[in-house]
Amino acid sequence: MCELLAMSANTPTDLCFSFTGLTRRGGDTGPHKDGWGVAFYEGKGVRCFHDADASASSRIAEVVQTHPIKSEVAVCHIRQANVGEICLANTHPFIRELWGRYWVFAHNGQLSDFCVEAGFYEPVGSTDSEALFCDILNHLRSQCDRNTSTEAVVERLVALSGAYARNGVFNLLLSNGDWLFTYCTTKMASITRRAPFGPARLKDADVTVDFESETTPNDIVSVIVTEPLTTDETWDIYQPGEWRLWRQGEVVMQGRDPEAHALAKPGAATNS
């Protein structure tokens, strides 16, 4: 299946440590060799990198790892293709503008019998994931506006996510740069690092970092992934149907859809 990675922080932070661990799963310690992408928010702008090659051997991924880019919100995805050919247009995360902001989307899953309705937003590539993203934005565009409260937008996102989850596997990362919305039907985990900071060791690479030397006492940095990246930290595992809204490294809203839990299909193929 594809793997997801996101970061939410209260101060611009680099993603190098977690990104290094994830990229090893892209064709080295894992089978996700069909492309990768990462998006870093910088204010209202987004710095994006995509490659249709395996992240473990990508020179572009190497550049990202060795040139730290600081961001308060970042979204990353490594792909094991199932729907759609292996090409640049089909690499996540996908990005669109809505209400004067860039929205970034990455997805792990596959839905049966999903057909996107015609609307303002259309997919460029051939993945069901990008079609889902367009469907979400078309719903938001028709039912909300730029003045709609965050709570109301999230309520709509939860309803849409629950509806998608009833048709298969739907693990989601979605951000507008201000907040990060996450939804899980099968696999997702998070960790929040804050003072006092300590060391951490990656599962997929011989890399250890002492966060105390890389942070200040006021920093709060949360990482959300498909599966935990480190061996010596305690990760918080999402429950099926659970959703969380992150802002500046903290969970500010959360809930769980029991029907999505009942209808999720953990054994289903989860690639896009």
Coordinates of C-alpha atoms in Angstrom, one line a residue:
M1 CA 0.0 0.0 0.0
C2 CA 1.0 3.6 -0.3
E3 CA 2.4 5.4 2.7
L4 CA 1.6 8.8 4.1
L5 CA 3.6 11.3 6.1
A6 CA 2.6 14.8 7.4
M7 CA 3.9 17.3 9.9
S8 CA 2.2 20.0 11.9
A9 CA 4.4 22.3 14.0
N10 CA 4.1 25.6 16.0
T11 CA 7.2 27.0 14.4
P12 CA 8.9 26.4 11.0
T13 CA 10.6 23.0 11.3
D14 CA 12.5 20.8 8.9
L15 CA 11.2 17.3 8.0
C16 CA 14.5 15.8 7.1
F17 CA 14.6 13.1 9.8
S18 CA 11.1 11.7 9.2
F19 CA 11.4 12.2 5.4
T20 CA 14.6 10.2 5.4
G21 CA 12.9 7.3 7.1
L22 CA 9.9 7.3 4.8
T23 CA 11.9 7.5 1.6
R24 CA 13.7 4.3 2.5
R25 CA 10.4 2.5 2.3
G26 CA 10.1 3.7 -1.3
G27 CA 11.9 0.8 -3.0
D28 CA 14.4 -0.2 -0.3
T29 CA 12.8 -1.4 2.9
G30 CA 9.4 -1.2 1.4
P31 CA 7.7 -1.8 -2.0
H32 CA 6.4 1.7 -2.6
K33 CA 8.6 2.4 -5.6
D34 CA 6.2 4.0 -8.0
G35 CA 6.8 7.7 -7.3
W36 CA 6.7 10.1 -4.4
G37 CA 6.0 13.7 -3.6
V38 CA 6.2 16.2 -0.8
A39 CA 4.7 19.7 -0.2
F40 CA 6.0 22.2 2.2
Y41 CA 3.9 25.2 3.2
E42 CA 5.8 28.5 3.4
G43 CA 3.2 31.1 4.5
K44 CA 0.5 30.9 1.8
G45 CA 2.9 29.5 -0.7
V46 CA 3.7 25.8 -1.2
R47 CA 7.1 24.4 -2.2
C48 CA 6.5 21.0 -4.0
F49 CA 8.8 18.2 -5.2
H50 CA 7.6 15.2 -7.2
D51 CA 9.3 12.3 -8.9
A52 CA 7.8 9.2 -10.7
D53 CA 10.9 7.2 -9.7
A54 CA 11.5 5.3 -6.4
S55 CA 12.2 7.7 -3.5
A56 CA 14.9 5.4 -2.1
S57 CA 17.1 6.1 -5.2
S58 CA 15.8 9.5 -6.2
R59 CA 18.3 12.3 -6.6
I60 CA 15.5 14.8 -6.0
A61 CA 14.7 13.1 -2.7
E62 CA 18.3 13.3 -1.8
V63 CA 18.3 17.0 -2.4
V64 CA 15.3 17.4 -0.1
Q65 CA 17.0 15.3 2.6
T66 CA 20.2 17.3 2.5
H67 CA 18.7 20.8 2.1
P68 CA 16.4 21.3 5.1
I69 CA 13.2 23.2 4.3
K70 CA 11.5 24.6 7.3
S71 CA 7.7 24.5 7.4
E72 CA 4.8 24.5 9.8
V73 CA 2.8 22.1 7.7
A74 CA 4.2 19.4 5.3
V75 CA 2.5 16.5 3.4
C76 CA 4.4 13.6 1.9
H77 CA 3.4 10.4 0.0
I78 CA 5.2 7.4 -1.5
R79 CA 3.3 5.4 -4.0
Q80 CA 2.7 1.7 -4.8
A81 CA 0.6 2.0 -8.0
N82 CA -2.7 0.3 -8.3
V83 CA -5.0 2.7 -10.1
G84 CA -3.4 4.8 -12.8
E85 CA -0.1 4.5 -14.6
I86 CA 3.3 5.3 -13.1
C87 CA 3.9 8.9 -14.2
L88 CA 4.5 12.3 -12.8
A89 CA 0.9 13.4 -13.1
N90 CA -0.2 10.5 -10.8
T91 CA 2.2 11.3 -7.9
H92 CA 0.8 12.7 -4.7
P93 CA 0.4 15.1 -3.0
F94 CA -2.1 16.9 -5.3
I95 CA -2.6 20.6 -5.1
R96 CA -5.5 23.0 -6.0
E97 CA -6.5 26.6 -5.1
L98 CA -9.7 27.2 -3.2
W99 CA -10.8 30.5 -1.6
G100 CA -7.3 32.1 -2.1
R101 CA -5.4 29.2 -0.5
Y102 CA -3.5 26.2 -1.8
W103 CA -5.0 23.0 -0.6
V104 CA -2.8 19.9 -0.5
F105 CA -4.1 16.3 -0.5
A106 CA -2.6 12.8 -0.2
H107 CA -4.5 9.6 0.1
N108 CA -3.9 5.9 0.8
G109 CA -6.7 3.6 -0.2
Q110 CA -9.0 2.3 -2.9
L111 CA -12.8 2.7 -3.2
S112 CA -15.1 0.4 -5.1
D113 CA -17.6 1.8 -7.5
F114 CA -16.4 5.4 -7.0
C115 CA -17.3 7.8 -9.8
V116 CA -16.5 11.5 -9.5
E117 CA -19.3 13.9 -10.4
A118 CA -18.6 16.6 -12.9
G119 CA -17.6 19.9 -11.3
F120 CA -15.3 22.8 -11.3
Y121 CA -12.3 20.7 -10.3
E122 CA -11.1 18.0 -12.6
P123 CA -8.3 15.4 -12.2
V124 CA -5.2 15.8 -14.4
G125 CA -3.9 12.3 -13.9
S126 CA -5.7 8.9 -13.8
T127 CA -5.7 8.0 -10.1
D128 CA -8.8 7.6 -8.1
S129 CA -7.1 9.6 -5.4
E130 CA -6.9 12.8 -7.4
A131 CA -10.5 12.2 -8.5
L132 CA -11.4 12.0 -4.8
F133 CA -9.6 15.2 -4.1
C134 CA -11.5 17.0 -6.8
D135 CA -14.8 15.6 -5.5
I136 CA -14.0 16.9 -2.0
L137 CA -13.2 20.4 -3.3
N138 CA -16.3 20.5 -5.5
H139 CA -18.5 19.7 -2.5
L140 CA -16.8 22.3 -0.4
R141 CA -17.0 24.9 -3.2
S142 CA -20.7 24.3 -3.6
Q143 CA -21.7 24.0 0.0
C144 CA -19.3 26.4 1.8
D145 CA -17.6 29.6 1.1
R146 CA -14.4 31.5 2.2
N147 CA -16.3 32.9 5.2
T148 CA -17.5 29.5 6.4
S149 CA -16.1 28.6 9.9
T150 CA -13.4 26.0 10.2
E151 CA -15.8 24.0 12.4
A152 CA -18.4 23.9 9.6
V153 CA -15.8 23.0 7.0
V154 CA -14.5 20.2 9.2
E155 CA -18.0 18.9 9.8
R156 CA -18.4 18.7 6.0
L157 CA -15.1 16.9 5.6
V158 CA -16.0 14.4 8.3
A159 CA -19.3 13.6 6.5
L160 CA -17.6 13.2 3.1
S161 CA -14.8 11.1 4.6
G162 CA -17.4 8.8 6.3
A163 CA -19.3 8.4 3.0
Y164 CA -16.1 7.5 1.1
A165 CA -15.0 5.1 3.8
R166 CA -18.2 3.1 3.4
N167 CA -16.9 2.1 0.0
G168 CA -13.5 0.9 0.9
V169 CA -10.2 2.1 2.4
F170 CA -9.8 5.8 2.9
N171 CA -6.8 7.2 4.7
L172 CA -6.5 10.9 4.2
L173 CA -4.2 13.9 4.7
L174 CA -5.6 17.3 3.7
S175 CA -4.3 20.8 4.5
N176 CA -5.0 24.4 3.5
G177 CA -1.8 25.6 5.2
D178 CA -3.6 26.8 8.3
W179 CA -4.7 23.4 9.5
L180 CA -4.1 19.7 8.7
F181 CA -7.1 17.3 8.6
T182 CA -6.4 13.5 8.9
Y183 CA -8.9 10.6 8.6
C184 CA -8.1 6.9 9.1
T185 CA -9.9 3.7 8.2
T186 CA -7.1 1.2 8.4
K187 CA -3.6 2.5 9.4
M188 CA -2.4 5.8 10.8
A189 CA -0.2 6.8 13.7
S190 CA 1.0 10.1 15.2
I191 CA 3.6 11.4 17.7
T192 CA 3.9 14.8 19.3
R193 CA 7.3 15.9 20.3
R194 CA 7.7 18.7 22.9
A195 CA 10.1 19.6 25.7
P196 CA 11.9 17.8 27.3
F197 CA 13.1 16.4 23.9
G198 CA 15.2 13.3 23.6
P199 CA 16.8 11.1 20.9
A200 CA 15.0 9.0 18.3
R201 CA 16.2 6.2 16.0
L202 CA 14.6 5.4 12.6
K203 CA 13.3 2.0 11.8
D204 CA 14.3 2.1 8.1
A205 CA 17.7 3.7 8.2
D206 CA 20.7 3.8 10.6
V207 CA 20.0 7.4 11.7
T208 CA 19.5 8.8 15.2
V209 CA 18.8 12.4 16.0
D210 CA 18.9 14.2 19.4
F211 CA 15.9 16.5 19.2
E212 CA 17.1 18.5 22.2
S213 CA 19.9 19.9 20.1
E214 CA 17.6 20.6 17.2
T215 CA 14.8 22.4 19.0
T216 CA 13.9 25.1 21.5
P217 CA 11.9 24.5 24.7
N218 CA 8.8 26.1 23.1
D219 CA 8.7 23.9 20.0
I220 CA 5.8 21.5 19.4
V221 CA 6.2 19.2 16.4
S222 CA 3.7 16.4 15.5
V223 CA 4.3 13.8 12.8
I224 CA 1.5 11.7 11.3
V225 CA 2.3 8.6 9.3
T226 CA 0.9 5.4 8.0
E227 CA 3.1 3.3 10.2
P228 CA 5.6 4.5 12.9
L229 CA 9.0 5.6 11.7
T230 CA 11.0 5.1 14.9
T231 CA 11.9 2.2 17.1
D232 CA 12.3 3.9 20.5
E233 CA 9.3 6.2 20.8
T234 CA 5.7 5.6 21.7
W235 CA 3.3 6.4 18.8
D236 CA -0.4 7.0 19.2
I237 CA -2.3 4.7 16.9
Y238 CA -5.5 5.9 15.2
Q239 CA -8.6 3.8 15.5
P240 CA -10.7 3.0 12.4
G241 CA -13.0 5.8 11.6
E242 CA -11.0 8.3 13.7
W243 CA -10.3 11.8 12.5
R244 CA -8.2 14.7 13.9
L245 CA -7.7 18.3 13.0
W246 CA -4.1 19.5 13.7
R247 CA -3.0 23.1 14.1
Q248 CA 0.5 24.3 15.1
G249 CA 1.4 20.8 16.3
E250 CA -1.7 20.2 18.5
V251 CA -5.0 18.4 18.0
V252 CA -7.7 21.1 18.1
M253 CA -10.7 18.9 17.0
Q254 CA -11.2 15.1 16.8
G255 CA -13.8 12.5 16.7
R256 CA -14.7 9.0 15.4
D257 CA -17.2 7.6 13.0
P258 CA -18.3 4.2 14.3
E259 CA -20.0 3.3 11.0
A260 CA -16.8 3.8 9.1
H261 CA -15.1 1.4 11.6
A262 CA -17.8 -1.2 11.0
L263 CA -17.6 -0.9 7.2
A264 CA -13.8 -0.5 6.7
K265 CA -12.1 -3.4 4.9
P266 CA -8.6 -3.7 6.4
G267 CA -7.7 -6.5 3.9
A268 CA -8.6 -4.5 0.8
A269 CA -5.9 -3.2 -1.6
T270 CA -4.8 0.2 -0.6
N271 CA -2.8 1.7 -3.5
S272 CA -3.4 4.7 -5.7

